[in-house]
Every structure is written in C-alpha cells, then in structure tokens.
Amino acid sequence: CNFSFFQLLNPAPRPKTEHGKAVSFEPLKQRVEHMGSKEEPLVKPAAGQEGVQEAHWEVLERILFIYAKLNPGVAYVQGMNEILAPMYYLFATDSSEDFAPHAEADAFHCFCTVMSEIRDNFVKSLDNTESGINGVMDDLLLTLHRLDPELSAALDGKNVKPQFFAFRWLTLLLSQEFEMPDILRLWDSLFSDPERFKFLIYVATAMLVTIRDRLLAGDFADNLKLLQAYPPDISIDTLIARAIELRHYDPVYQARLEKQQQQHQHQQR
C-alpha cells in the first residue's frame, strides 16, 4: 500500500443530511488537523457529486478524534494512526459493495478492540510498569537471552538498546517495518494466536535471530541501520515460521502452556 491511497477520495461520500438536518463536518476537521497529513487529496470531487467528499486520511482523523474523546485517559498518541491505517485500508478496499461503504465503522470497532489490549504501550505513566512499553521491551530482551544468549550478549556489548529499534516494533505492531500485504499477513497471525500479542515478542525475536550473522559481524552503526530498516529480502512467512519454532523451544512458553492445560483439565473435572 502506498501512502497515496489515503490521499485519494473516499468513494462512499458522507450524506449532506442526517434525519432531515444539515450536517457540517468542518469544525471536527479543523480540530483534528494536527493529527495527520495536511496534503490535499490527489483526486478532486467530480462536479455536481452528491454528498460530502473527503479523502481517506480525513476518515482516519475522524476515527482517531472520536477515540481520543471516548478515551481521555489515553487520548491520541503519535503512532496510533499506524495501528489504524492497515485496518481501514483492508475494509476500504473490500471488493464487496456491501461491505466497503462501512469501512469507517468497521475500522473504528476493530481499532478500539485492539487498543483495549495494547493501550498501555501508549500511556506514558505506565512506561515503567510490567504492562507498559518498557516492560514489553524487557520481555523481548529476556526472550532473546533465553533463546540466543550469544546474540543477546553481543547486542548488549555493542550498546544496541531496544529503545533504538524495538520501541517502534512493539508499539506499532511492526506496521512500519513491512509493506501492507506483509503487515496484513502478520496481523492475521497475531490476532488469531491464542496468546495474541505475546506472539509479537516471538516475531520480534525471530527478526533478530534471522539476521544474527549480520548483527554479530556489524558494529553499533551497522546494527542500528539494519534494525531500523529491516532487510526486505526476508519474507514475512519465514519470520512467522521462525517465531513459531522459537516459541516451541522457549521453556517459559512451555511452562505457560502446561499451566493452561492443567487449568483446563481442572475445569473439566
């Protein structure tokens, strides 16, 4: 997906009236302009077109604005648009004429659902807690140390901190590291996994382990460049398969799995 998609006009125009009353969207647009792109749509409305025409990025703005108003404890934090964009893109490009017009509502629902599980990553006051972003990055470091202690020690020795790369990886669910088709493929695995975003830790670990030779051979600058612009020659299917393999050999995961099985057996008695 190219960013130009979000500059295109939404083919489903918003109605000029609701319940017989005129509707104005300009005040809302003005209040959330600071959240996104100021660029004009690439396509202009056709003369005499019915309804209120707007670009896709304006729809994203409205969703983020409403989410911020409904969740004042979280509000809007930079990067939330990267979580929302793939969801909206998927719904807005649906080939079915029955579903595509409802892309905004569907994307809002899914965005709220996902944010209910990862919102602690965006709350600054929780940064240093177990559920905050620093706790999540610590989880990644511990997982890498268990599964590849040599690589873990090498990165630590070169002072390659997770704040330099993993902060973005984990906060944005890797949405800035891959092209849109790969993001959607990865998110299918994340959202369908029984452990949901715990699996993200193993995907991030797999990303490190898969390029371990390059990381071990490079210096601080080489490693940083590699991790901030992940090699495009590695397929997302390879990373997902490696993540599943790494999780299988992780003793912490096996302990969790055993505990869950015991609880399930206890409930069946």
PDB file of C-alpha atoms in Angstrom:
ATOM      1  CA  CYS A   1       0.000   0.000   0.000  1.00  0.00           C
ATOM      2  CA  ASN A   2       1.291   3.446  -0.926  1.00  0.00           C
ATOM      3  CA  PHE A   3       0.528   6.454   1.232  1.00  0.00           C
ATOM      4  CA  SER A   4      -1.149   7.926  -1.843  1.00  0.00           C
ATOM      5  CA  PHE A   5      -4.145   5.651  -1.110  1.00  0.00           C
ATOM      6  CA  PHE A   6      -5.007   7.752   1.939  1.00  0.00           C
ATOM      7  CA  GLN A   7      -4.914  10.923  -0.159  1.00  0.00           C
ATOM      8  CA  LEU A   8      -7.496   9.541  -2.556  1.00  0.00           C
ATOM      9  CA  LEU A   9     -11.139  10.419  -2.132  1.00  0.00           C
ATOM     10  CA  ASN A  10     -13.344   8.005  -0.252  1.00  0.00           C
ATOM     11  CA  PRO A  11     -15.709   6.644  -2.940  1.00  0.00           C
ATOM     12  CA  ALA A  12     -18.540   6.471  -0.393  1.00  0.00           C
ATOM     13  CA  PRO A  13     -19.463  10.146   0.205  1.00  0.00           C
ATOM     14  CA  ARG A  14     -20.942  11.143   3.536  1.00  0.00           C
ATOM     15  CA  PRO A  15     -24.539  12.366   3.343  1.00  0.00           C
ATOM     16  CA  LYS A  16     -25.273  16.072   3.418  1.00  0.00           C
ATOM     17  CA  THR A  17     -28.118  15.484   5.846  1.00  0.00           C
ATOM     18  CA  GLU A  18     -28.949  13.122   8.679  1.00  0.00           C
ATOM     19  CA  HIS A  19     -32.506  12.760   9.978  1.00  0.00           C
ATOM     20  CA  GLY A  20     -33.530  15.671   7.771  1.00  0.00           C
ATOM     21  CA  LYS A  21     -30.945  18.073   9.246  1.00  0.00           C
ATOM     22  CA  ALA A  22     -27.887  19.523   7.525  1.00  0.00           C
ATOM     23  CA  VAL A  23     -24.578  18.088   8.723  1.00  0.00           C
ATOM     24  CA  SER A  24     -21.335  20.075   8.892  1.00  0.00           C
ATOM     25  CA  PHE A  25     -18.014  18.286   9.287  1.00  0.00           C
ATOM     26  CA  GLU A  26     -15.760  21.343   9.060  1.00  0.00           C
ATOM     27  CA  PRO A  27     -15.447  22.049  12.843  1.00  0.00           C
ATOM     28  CA  LEU A  28     -14.376  18.467  13.507  1.00  0.00           C
ATOM     29  CA  LYS A  29     -11.903  18.563  10.626  1.00  0.00           C
ATOM     30  CA  GLN A  30     -10.348  21.759  11.970  1.00  0.00           C
ATOM     31  CA  ARG A  31      -9.980  20.342  15.498  1.00  0.00           C
ATOM     32  CA  VAL A  32      -8.088  17.248  14.379  1.00  0.00           C
ATOM     33  CA  GLU A  33      -5.995  18.655  11.544  1.00  0.00           C
ATOM     34  CA  HIS A  34      -2.865  18.468  13.711  1.00  0.00           C
ATOM     35  CA  MET A  35      -3.199  14.679  13.876  1.00  0.00           C
ATOM     36  CA  GLY A  36      -2.431  13.892  10.260  1.00  0.00           C
ATOM     37  CA  SER A  37      -1.370  14.924   6.810  1.00  0.00           C
ATOM     38  CA  LYS A  38      -2.232  18.406   5.571  1.00  0.00           C
ATOM     39  CA  GLU A  39      -1.859  17.406   1.930  1.00  0.00           C
ATOM     40  CA  GLU A  40      -4.776  17.863  -0.412  1.00  0.00           C
ATOM     41  CA  PRO A  41      -6.478  14.805  -1.954  1.00  0.00           C
ATOM     42  CA  LEU A  42      -4.913  13.673  -5.217  1.00  0.00           C
ATOM     43  CA  VAL A  43      -8.358  13.435  -6.805  1.00  0.00           C
ATOM     44  CA  LYS A  44     -10.821  16.320  -6.765  1.00  0.00           C
ATOM     45  CA  PRO A  45     -14.572  15.804  -6.367  1.00  0.00           C
ATOM     46  CA  ALA A  46     -16.497  15.498  -9.615  1.00  0.00           C
ATOM     47  CA  ALA A  47     -18.731  18.433 -10.452  1.00  0.00           C
ATOM     48  CA  GLY A  48     -22.211  18.011  -9.043  1.00  0.00           C
ATOM     49  CA  GLN A  49     -21.299  14.920  -6.990  1.00  0.00           C
ATOM     50  CA  GLU A  50     -23.766  14.206  -4.201  1.00  0.00           C
ATOM     51  CA  GLY A  51     -22.721  14.113  -0.552  1.00  0.00           C
ATOM     52  CA  VAL A  52     -19.647  15.381   1.264  1.00  0.00           C
ATOM     53  CA  GLN A  53     -16.468  14.151  -0.412  1.00  0.00           C
ATOM     54  CA  GLU A  54     -13.392  13.595   1.732  1.00  0.00           C
ATOM     55  CA  ALA A  55     -10.041  11.878   1.454  1.00  0.00           C
ATOM     56  CA  HIS A  56      -9.350   8.607   3.240  1.00  0.00           C
ATOM     57  CA  TRP A  57      -6.916  10.345   5.601  1.00  0.00           C
ATOM     58  CA  GLU A  58      -9.765  12.558   6.756  1.00  0.00           C
ATOM     59  CA  VAL A  59     -11.713   9.440   7.730  1.00  0.00           C
ATOM     60  CA  LEU A  60      -8.705   8.286   9.778  1.00  0.00           C
ATOM     61  CA  GLU A  61      -8.602  11.657  11.502  1.00  0.00           C
ATOM     62  CA  ARG A  62     -12.243  11.400  12.492  1.00  0.00           C
ATOM     63  CA  ILE A  63     -11.802   7.896  13.906  1.00  0.00           C
ATOM     64  CA  LEU A  64      -8.775   8.972  15.944  1.00  0.00           C
ATOM     65  CA  PHE A  65     -10.558  12.090  17.176  1.00  0.00           C
ATOM     66  CA  ILE A  66     -13.598  10.128  18.360  1.00  0.00           C
ATOM     67  CA  TYR A  67     -11.373   7.517  20.010  1.00  0.00           C
ATOM     68  CA  ALA A  68      -9.484  10.260  21.850  1.00  0.00           C
ATOM     69  CA  LYS A  69     -12.733  11.849  23.074  1.00  0.00           C
ATOM     70  CA  LEU A  70     -14.097   8.497  24.265  1.00  0.00           C
ATOM     71  CA  ASN A  71     -10.819   7.543  25.965  1.00  0.00           C
ATOM     72  CA  PRO A  72      -9.464  10.700  27.645  1.00  0.00           C
ATOM     73  CA  GLY A  73      -7.110   8.646  29.806  1.00  0.00           C
ATOM     74  CA  VAL A  74      -5.314   7.516  26.671  1.00  0.00           C
ATOM     75  CA  ALA A  75      -6.239  10.310  24.240  1.00  0.00           C
ATOM     76  CA  TYR A  76      -4.305  10.456  20.964  1.00  0.00           C
ATOM     77  CA  VAL A  77      -0.642   9.493  20.903  1.00  0.00           C
ATOM     78  CA  GLN A  78       1.588   9.659  17.856  1.00  0.00           C
ATOM     79  CA  GLY A  79       1.692   6.261  16.203  1.00  0.00           C
ATOM     80  CA  MET A  80      -1.939   5.290  16.737  1.00  0.00           C
ATOM     81  CA  ASN A  81      -2.553   6.193  13.114  1.00  0.00           C
ATOM     82  CA  GLU A  82      -0.113   3.422  12.149  1.00  0.00           C
ATOM     83  CA  ILE A  83      -2.295   0.910  14.013  1.00  0.00           C
ATOM     84  CA  LEU A  84      -5.490   2.200  12.440  1.00  0.00           C
ATOM     85  CA  ALA A  85      -4.317   2.581   8.839  1.00  0.00           C
ATOM     86  CA  PRO A  86      -3.983  -1.131   7.899  1.00  0.00           C
ATOM     87  CA  MET A  87      -7.407  -1.897   9.378  1.00  0.00           C
ATOM     88  CA  TYR A  88      -9.110   0.904   7.497  1.00  0.00           C
ATOM     89  CA  TYR A  89      -7.228   0.061   4.298  1.00  0.00           C
ATOM     90  CA  LEU A  90      -8.401  -3.555   4.470  1.00  0.00           C
ATOM     91  CA  PHE A  91     -12.052  -2.589   4.889  1.00  0.00           C
ATOM     92  CA  ALA A  92     -11.990   0.332   2.434  1.00  0.00           C
ATOM     93  CA  THR A  93     -10.539  -1.820  -0.355  1.00  0.00           C
ATOM     94  CA  ASP A  94     -13.013  -4.667   0.129  1.00  0.00           C
ATOM     95  CA  SER A  95     -14.237  -5.821  -3.273  1.00  0.00           C
ATOM     96  CA  SER A  96     -17.778  -6.203  -1.967  1.00  0.00           C
ATOM     97  CA  GLU A  97     -20.048  -3.225  -2.464  1.00  0.00           C
ATOM     98  CA  ASP A  98     -21.974  -4.386   0.592  1.00  0.00           C
ATOM     99  CA  PHE A  99     -19.007  -4.032   2.961  1.00  0.00           C
ATOM    100  CA  ALA A 100     -16.713  -1.292   1.640  1.00  0.00           C
ATOM    101  CA  PRO A 101     -19.142   1.571   2.430  1.00  0.00           C
ATOM    102  CA  HIS A 102     -18.989   0.560   6.110  1.00  0.00           C
ATOM    103  CA  ALA A 103     -15.173   0.724   6.273  1.00  0.00           C
ATOM    104  CA  GLU A 104     -15.153   3.607   8.751  1.00  0.00           C
ATOM    105  CA  ALA A 105     -17.438   1.919  11.275  1.00  0.00           C
ATOM    106  CA  ASP A 106     -15.722  -1.451  10.926  1.00  0.00           C
ATOM    107  CA  ALA A 107     -12.250   0.077  11.284  1.00  0.00           C
ATOM    108  CA  PHE A 108     -13.328   2.070  14.345  1.00  0.00           C
ATOM    109  CA  HIS A 109     -14.682  -1.064  16.036  1.00  0.00           C
ATOM    110  CA  CYS A 110     -11.552  -3.102  15.308  1.00  0.00           C
ATOM    111  CA  PHE A 111      -9.235  -0.260  16.305  1.00  0.00           C
ATOM    112  CA  CYS A 112     -10.982   0.132  19.663  1.00  0.00           C
ATOM    113  CA  THR A 113     -10.812  -3.627  20.240  1.00  0.00           C
ATOM    114  CA  VAL A 114      -7.080  -3.815  19.509  1.00  0.00           C
ATOM    115  CA  MET A 115      -6.332  -0.677  21.509  1.00  0.00           C
ATOM    116  CA  SER A 116      -8.107  -2.166  24.524  1.00  0.00           C
ATOM    117  CA  GLU A 117      -5.333  -4.770  24.586  1.00  0.00           C
ATOM    118  CA  ILE A 118      -2.285  -2.643  23.730  1.00  0.00           C
ATOM    119  CA  ARG A 119      -3.217   0.813  25.044  1.00  0.00           C
ATOM    120  CA  ASP A 120      -0.760   0.550  27.958  1.00  0.00           C
ATOM    121  CA  ASN A 121       2.007   0.903  25.370  1.00  0.00           C
ATOM    122  CA  PHE A 122       0.744   4.420  24.675  1.00  0.00           C
ATOM    123  CA  VAL A 123       0.220   5.586  28.278  1.00  0.00           C
ATOM    124  CA  LYS A 124       3.370   7.373  29.442  1.00  0.00           C
ATOM    125  CA  SER A 125       2.594   6.986  33.142  1.00  0.00           C
ATOM    126  CA  LEU A 126       2.715   3.191  32.634  1.00  0.00           C
ATOM    127  CA  ASP A 127       6.001   3.133  30.711  1.00  0.00           C
ATOM    128  CA  ASN A 128       7.985   1.591  33.566  1.00  0.00           C
ATOM    129  CA  THR A 129       5.369  -0.940  34.621  1.00  0.00           C
ATOM    130  CA  GLU A 130       5.204  -4.569  33.523  1.00  0.00           C
ATOM    131  CA  SER A 131       2.365  -3.815  31.107  1.00  0.00           C
ATOM    132  CA  GLY A 132       3.964  -0.611  29.778  1.00  0.00           C
ATOM    133  CA  ILE A 133       6.261  -0.363  26.785  1.00  0.00           C
ATOM    134  CA  ASN A 134       9.464  -0.698  28.837  1.00  0.00           C
ATOM    135  CA  GLY A 135       8.088  -3.885  30.367  1.00  0.00           C
ATOM    136  CA  VAL A 136       7.288  -5.219  26.906  1.00  0.00           C
ATOM    137  CA  MET A 137      10.810  -4.402  25.681  1.00  0.00           C
ATOM    138  CA  ASP A 138      12.250  -6.135  28.760  1.00  0.00           C
ATOM    139  CA  ASP A 139      10.200  -9.183  27.828  1.00  0.00           C
ATOM    140  CA  LEU A 140      11.811  -9.145  24.377  1.00  0.00           C
ATOM    141  CA  LEU A 141      15.307  -8.892  25.872  1.00  0.00           C
ATOM    142  CA  LEU A 142      14.669 -11.786  28.253  1.00  0.00           C
ATOM    143  CA  THR A 143      13.212 -13.915  25.465  1.00  0.00           C
ATOM    144  CA  LEU A 144      16.218 -13.273  23.236  1.00  0.00           C
ATOM    145  CA  HIS A 145      18.559 -14.068  26.130  1.00  0.00           C
ATOM    146  CA  ARG A 146      16.849 -17.431  26.680  1.00  0.00           C
ATOM    147  CA  LEU A 147      16.747 -18.410  23.013  1.00  0.00           C
ATOM    148  CA  ASP A 148      20.000 -16.919  21.708  1.00  0.00           C
ATOM    149  CA  PRO A 149      22.284 -15.874  24.589  1.00  0.00           C
ATOM    150  CA  GLU A 150      25.233 -15.245  22.253  1.00  0.00           C
ATOM    151  CA  LEU A 151      23.324 -12.713  20.166  1.00  0.00           C
ATOM    152  CA  SER A 152      21.825 -11.169  23.293  1.00  0.00           C
ATOM    153  CA  ALA A 153      25.278 -10.647  24.815  1.00  0.00           C
ATOM    154  CA  ALA A 154      26.657  -9.251  21.538  1.00  0.00           C
ATOM    155  CA  LEU A 155      23.915  -6.634  21.221  1.00  0.00           C
ATOM    156  CA  ASP A 156      24.341  -5.671  24.862  1.00  0.00           C
ATOM    157  CA  GLY A 157      28.103  -5.390  24.418  1.00  0.00           C
ATOM    158  CA  LYS A 158      27.648  -3.064  21.451  1.00  0.00           C
ATOM    159  CA  ASN A 159      25.155  -0.971  23.432  1.00  0.00           C
ATOM    160  CA  VAL A 160      22.357  -1.689  20.945  1.00  0.00           C
ATOM    161  CA  LYS A 161      19.439  -0.887  23.219  1.00  0.00           C
ATOM    162  CA  PRO A 162      15.864  -1.953  22.412  1.00  0.00           C
ATOM    163  CA  GLN A 163      14.811   1.701  22.619  1.00  0.00           C
ATOM    164  CA  PHE A 164      16.647   2.224  19.319  1.00  0.00           C
ATOM    165  CA  PHE A 165      14.508  -0.245  17.362  1.00  0.00           C
ATOM    166  CA  ALA A 166      12.128  -2.384  19.455  1.00  0.00           C
ATOM    167  CA  PHE A 167      10.189   0.586  20.806  1.00  0.00           C
ATOM    168  CA  ARG A 168       8.785   1.183  17.322  1.00  0.00           C
ATOM    169  CA  TRP A 169       8.481  -2.522  16.519  1.00  0.00           C
ATOM    170  CA  LEU A 170       6.394  -3.358  19.578  1.00  0.00           C
ATOM    171  CA  THR A 171       4.370  -0.177  19.938  1.00  0.00           C
ATOM    172  CA  LEU A 172       3.231  -0.121  16.320  1.00  0.00           C
ATOM    173  CA  LEU A 173       2.901  -3.914  15.881  1.00  0.00           C
ATOM    174  CA  LEU A 174       5.610  -3.822  13.199  1.00  0.00           C
ATOM    175  CA  SER A 175       3.365  -1.741  10.941  1.00  0.00           C
ATOM    176  CA  GLN A 176       6.280   0.455   9.836  1.00  0.00           C
ATOM    177  CA  GLU A 177       8.688  -2.377   9.114  1.00  0.00           C
ATOM    178  CA  PHE A 178       6.892  -4.109   6.230  1.00  0.00           C
ATOM    179  CA  GLU A 179       4.741  -3.423   3.181  1.00  0.00           C
ATOM    180  CA  MET A 180       0.968  -3.517   3.594  1.00  0.00           C
ATOM    181  CA  PRO A 181       0.393  -7.092   2.303  1.00  0.00           C
ATOM    182  CA  ASP A 182       3.011  -8.376   4.751  1.00  0.00           C
ATOM    183  CA  ILE A 183       1.514  -6.368   7.614  1.00  0.00           C
ATOM    184  CA  LEU A 184      -1.899  -7.892   6.964  1.00  0.00           C
ATOM    185  CA  ARG A 185      -0.379 -11.381   6.788  1.00  0.00           C
ATOM    186  CA  LEU A 186       1.478 -10.821  10.059  1.00  0.00           C
ATOM    187  CA  TRP A 187      -1.546  -9.367  11.811  1.00  0.00           C
ATOM    188  CA  ASP A 188      -3.617 -12.374  10.773  1.00  0.00           C
ATOM    189  CA  SER A 189      -1.183 -14.477  12.802  1.00  0.00           C
ATOM    190  CA  LEU A 190      -1.112 -12.048  15.731  1.00  0.00           C
ATOM    191  CA  PHE A 191      -4.864 -11.615  16.044  1.00  0.00           C
ATOM    192  CA  SER A 192      -5.628 -15.314  15.631  1.00  0.00           C
ATOM    193  CA  ASP A 193      -2.958 -16.553  18.030  1.00  0.00           C
ATOM    194  CA  PRO A 194      -4.271 -17.795  21.404  1.00  0.00           C
ATOM    195  CA  GLU A 195      -1.710 -15.573  23.158  1.00  0.00           C
ATOM    196  CA  ARG A 196      -2.405 -12.626  20.860  1.00  0.00           C
ATOM    197  CA  PHE A 197       0.329 -10.045  21.358  1.00  0.00           C
ATOM    198  CA  LYS A 198       2.598 -12.353  23.320  1.00  0.00           C
ATOM    199  CA  PHE A 199       3.299 -13.853  19.908  1.00  0.00           C
ATOM    200  CA  LEU A 200       4.604 -10.444  18.803  1.00  0.00           C
ATOM    201  CA  ILE A 201       7.551 -10.936  21.170  1.00  0.00           C
ATOM    202  CA  TYR A 202       8.495 -14.134  19.352  1.00  0.00           C
ATOM    203  CA  VAL A 203       8.138 -12.470  15.949  1.00  0.00           C
ATOM    204  CA  ALA A 204      10.469  -9.677  17.090  1.00  0.00           C
ATOM    205  CA  THR A 205      12.882 -12.299  18.458  1.00  0.00           C
ATOM    206  CA  ALA A 206      12.710 -14.139  15.136  1.00  0.00           C
ATOM    207  CA  MET A 207      13.564 -10.913  13.322  1.00  0.00           C
ATOM    208  CA  LEU A 208      16.734 -10.645  15.397  1.00  0.00           C
ATOM    209  CA  VAL A 209      17.725 -14.305  15.209  1.00  0.00           C
ATOM    210  CA  THR A 210      17.144 -14.472  11.444  1.00  0.00           C
ATOM    211  CA  ILE A 211      19.779 -11.788  10.825  1.00  0.00           C
ATOM    212  CA  ARG A 212      22.057 -12.843  13.711  1.00  0.00           C
ATOM    213  CA  ASP A 213      25.126 -13.340  11.481  1.00  0.00           C
ATOM    214  CA  ARG A 214      24.866  -9.791  10.160  1.00  0.00           C
ATOM    215  CA  LEU A 215      24.298  -8.431  13.653  1.00  0.00           C
ATOM    216  CA  LEU A 216      27.246 -10.333  15.098  1.00  0.00           C
ATOM    217  CA  ALA A 217      29.535  -9.149  12.303  1.00  0.00           C
ATOM    218  CA  GLY A 218      28.489  -5.493  12.380  1.00  0.00           C
ATOM    219  CA  ASP A 219      29.362  -2.659  14.738  1.00  0.00           C
ATOM    220  CA  PHE A 220      26.919  -0.359  16.550  1.00  0.00           C
ATOM    221  CA  ALA A 221      26.203   1.780  13.469  1.00  0.00           C
ATOM    222  CA  ASP A 222      25.777  -1.257  11.208  1.00  0.00           C
ATOM    223  CA  ASN A 223      23.384  -2.903  13.653  1.00  0.00           C
ATOM    224  CA  LEU A 224      21.324   0.233  14.103  1.00  0.00           C
ATOM    225  CA  LYS A 225      20.969   0.735  10.361  1.00  0.00           C
ATOM    226  CA  LEU A 226      19.968  -2.905   9.918  1.00  0.00           C
ATOM    227  CA  LEU A 227      17.387  -2.899  12.695  1.00  0.00           C
ATOM    228  CA  GLN A 228      15.828   0.437  11.782  1.00  0.00           C
ATOM    229  CA  ALA A 229      15.422  -0.612   8.139  1.00  0.00           C
ATOM    230  CA  TYR A 230      14.808  -4.341   8.299  1.00  0.00           C
ATOM    231  CA  PRO A 231      16.123  -6.286   5.259  1.00  0.00           C
ATOM    232  CA  PRO A 232      13.335  -6.611   2.664  1.00  0.00           C
ATOM    233  CA  ASP A 233      14.755  -9.872   1.314  1.00  0.00           C
ATOM    234  CA  ILE A 234      13.403 -11.821   4.305  1.00  0.00           C
ATOM    235  CA  SER A 235       9.815 -12.921   3.766  1.00  0.00           C
ATOM    236  CA  ILE A 236       7.161 -12.456   6.418  1.00  0.00           C
ATOM    237  CA  ASP A 237       6.255 -16.157   6.173  1.00  0.00           C
ATOM    238  CA  THR A 238       9.842 -17.044   7.054  1.00  0.00           C
ATOM    239  CA  LEU A 239       9.694 -14.819  10.131  1.00  0.00           C
ATOM    240  CA  ILE A 240       6.347 -16.209  11.278  1.00  0.00           C
ATOM    241  CA  ALA A 241       7.575 -19.793  10.871  1.00  0.00           C
ATOM    242  CA  ARG A 242      10.754 -18.960  12.788  1.00  0.00           C
ATOM    243  CA  ALA A 243       8.714 -17.281  15.554  1.00  0.00           C
ATOM    244  CA  ILE A 244       6.561 -20.409  15.961  1.00  0.00           C
ATOM    245  CA  GLU A 245       9.695 -22.547  16.109  1.00  0.00           C
ATOM    246  CA  LEU A 246      11.380 -20.313  18.690  1.00  0.00           C
ATOM    247  CA  ARG A 247       8.279 -20.280  20.868  1.00  0.00           C
ATOM    248  CA  HIS A 248       8.158 -24.077  20.794  1.00  0.00           C
ATOM    249  CA  TYR A 249      11.662 -24.221  22.284  1.00  0.00           C
ATOM    250  CA  ASP A 250      11.106 -21.483  24.863  1.00  0.00           C
ATOM    251  CA  PRO A 251      10.889 -23.031  28.365  1.00  0.00           C
ATOM    252  CA  VAL A 252       8.836 -20.091  29.619  1.00  0.00           C
ATOM    253  CA  TYR A 253       6.228 -20.676  26.928  1.00  0.00           C
ATOM    254  CA  GLN A 254       6.191 -24.402  27.639  1.00  0.00           C
ATOM    255  CA  ALA A 255       5.618 -23.670  31.339  1.00  0.00           C
ATOM    256  CA  ARG A 256       2.735 -21.345  30.457  1.00  0.00           C
ATOM    257  CA  LEU A 257       1.253 -23.937  28.133  1.00  0.00           C
ATOM    258  CA  GLU A 258       1.494 -26.668  30.762  1.00  0.00           C
ATOM    259  CA  LYS A 259      -0.182 -24.438  33.335  1.00  0.00           C
ATOM    260  CA  GLN A 260      -3.025 -23.656  30.918  1.00  0.00           C
ATOM    261  CA  GLN A 261      -3.523 -27.348  30.191  1.00  0.00           C
ATOM    262  CA  GLN A 262      -3.660 -28.141  33.896  1.00  0.00           C
ATOM    263  CA  GLN A 263      -6.244 -25.410  34.465  1.00  0.00           C
ATOM    264  CA  HIS A 264      -8.304 -26.715  31.550  1.00  0.00           C
ATOM    265  CA  GLN A 265      -8.218 -30.251  32.906  1.00  0.00           C
ATOM    266  CA  HIS A 266      -9.195 -28.990  36.343  1.00  0.00           C
ATOM    267  CA  GLN A 267     -12.198 -27.149  34.906  1.00  0.00           C
ATOM    268  CA  GLN A 268     -13.376 -30.289  33.123  1.00  0.00           C
ATOM    269  CA  ARG A 269     -13.487 -32.323  36.328  1.00  0.00           C
TER     270      ARG A 269
END
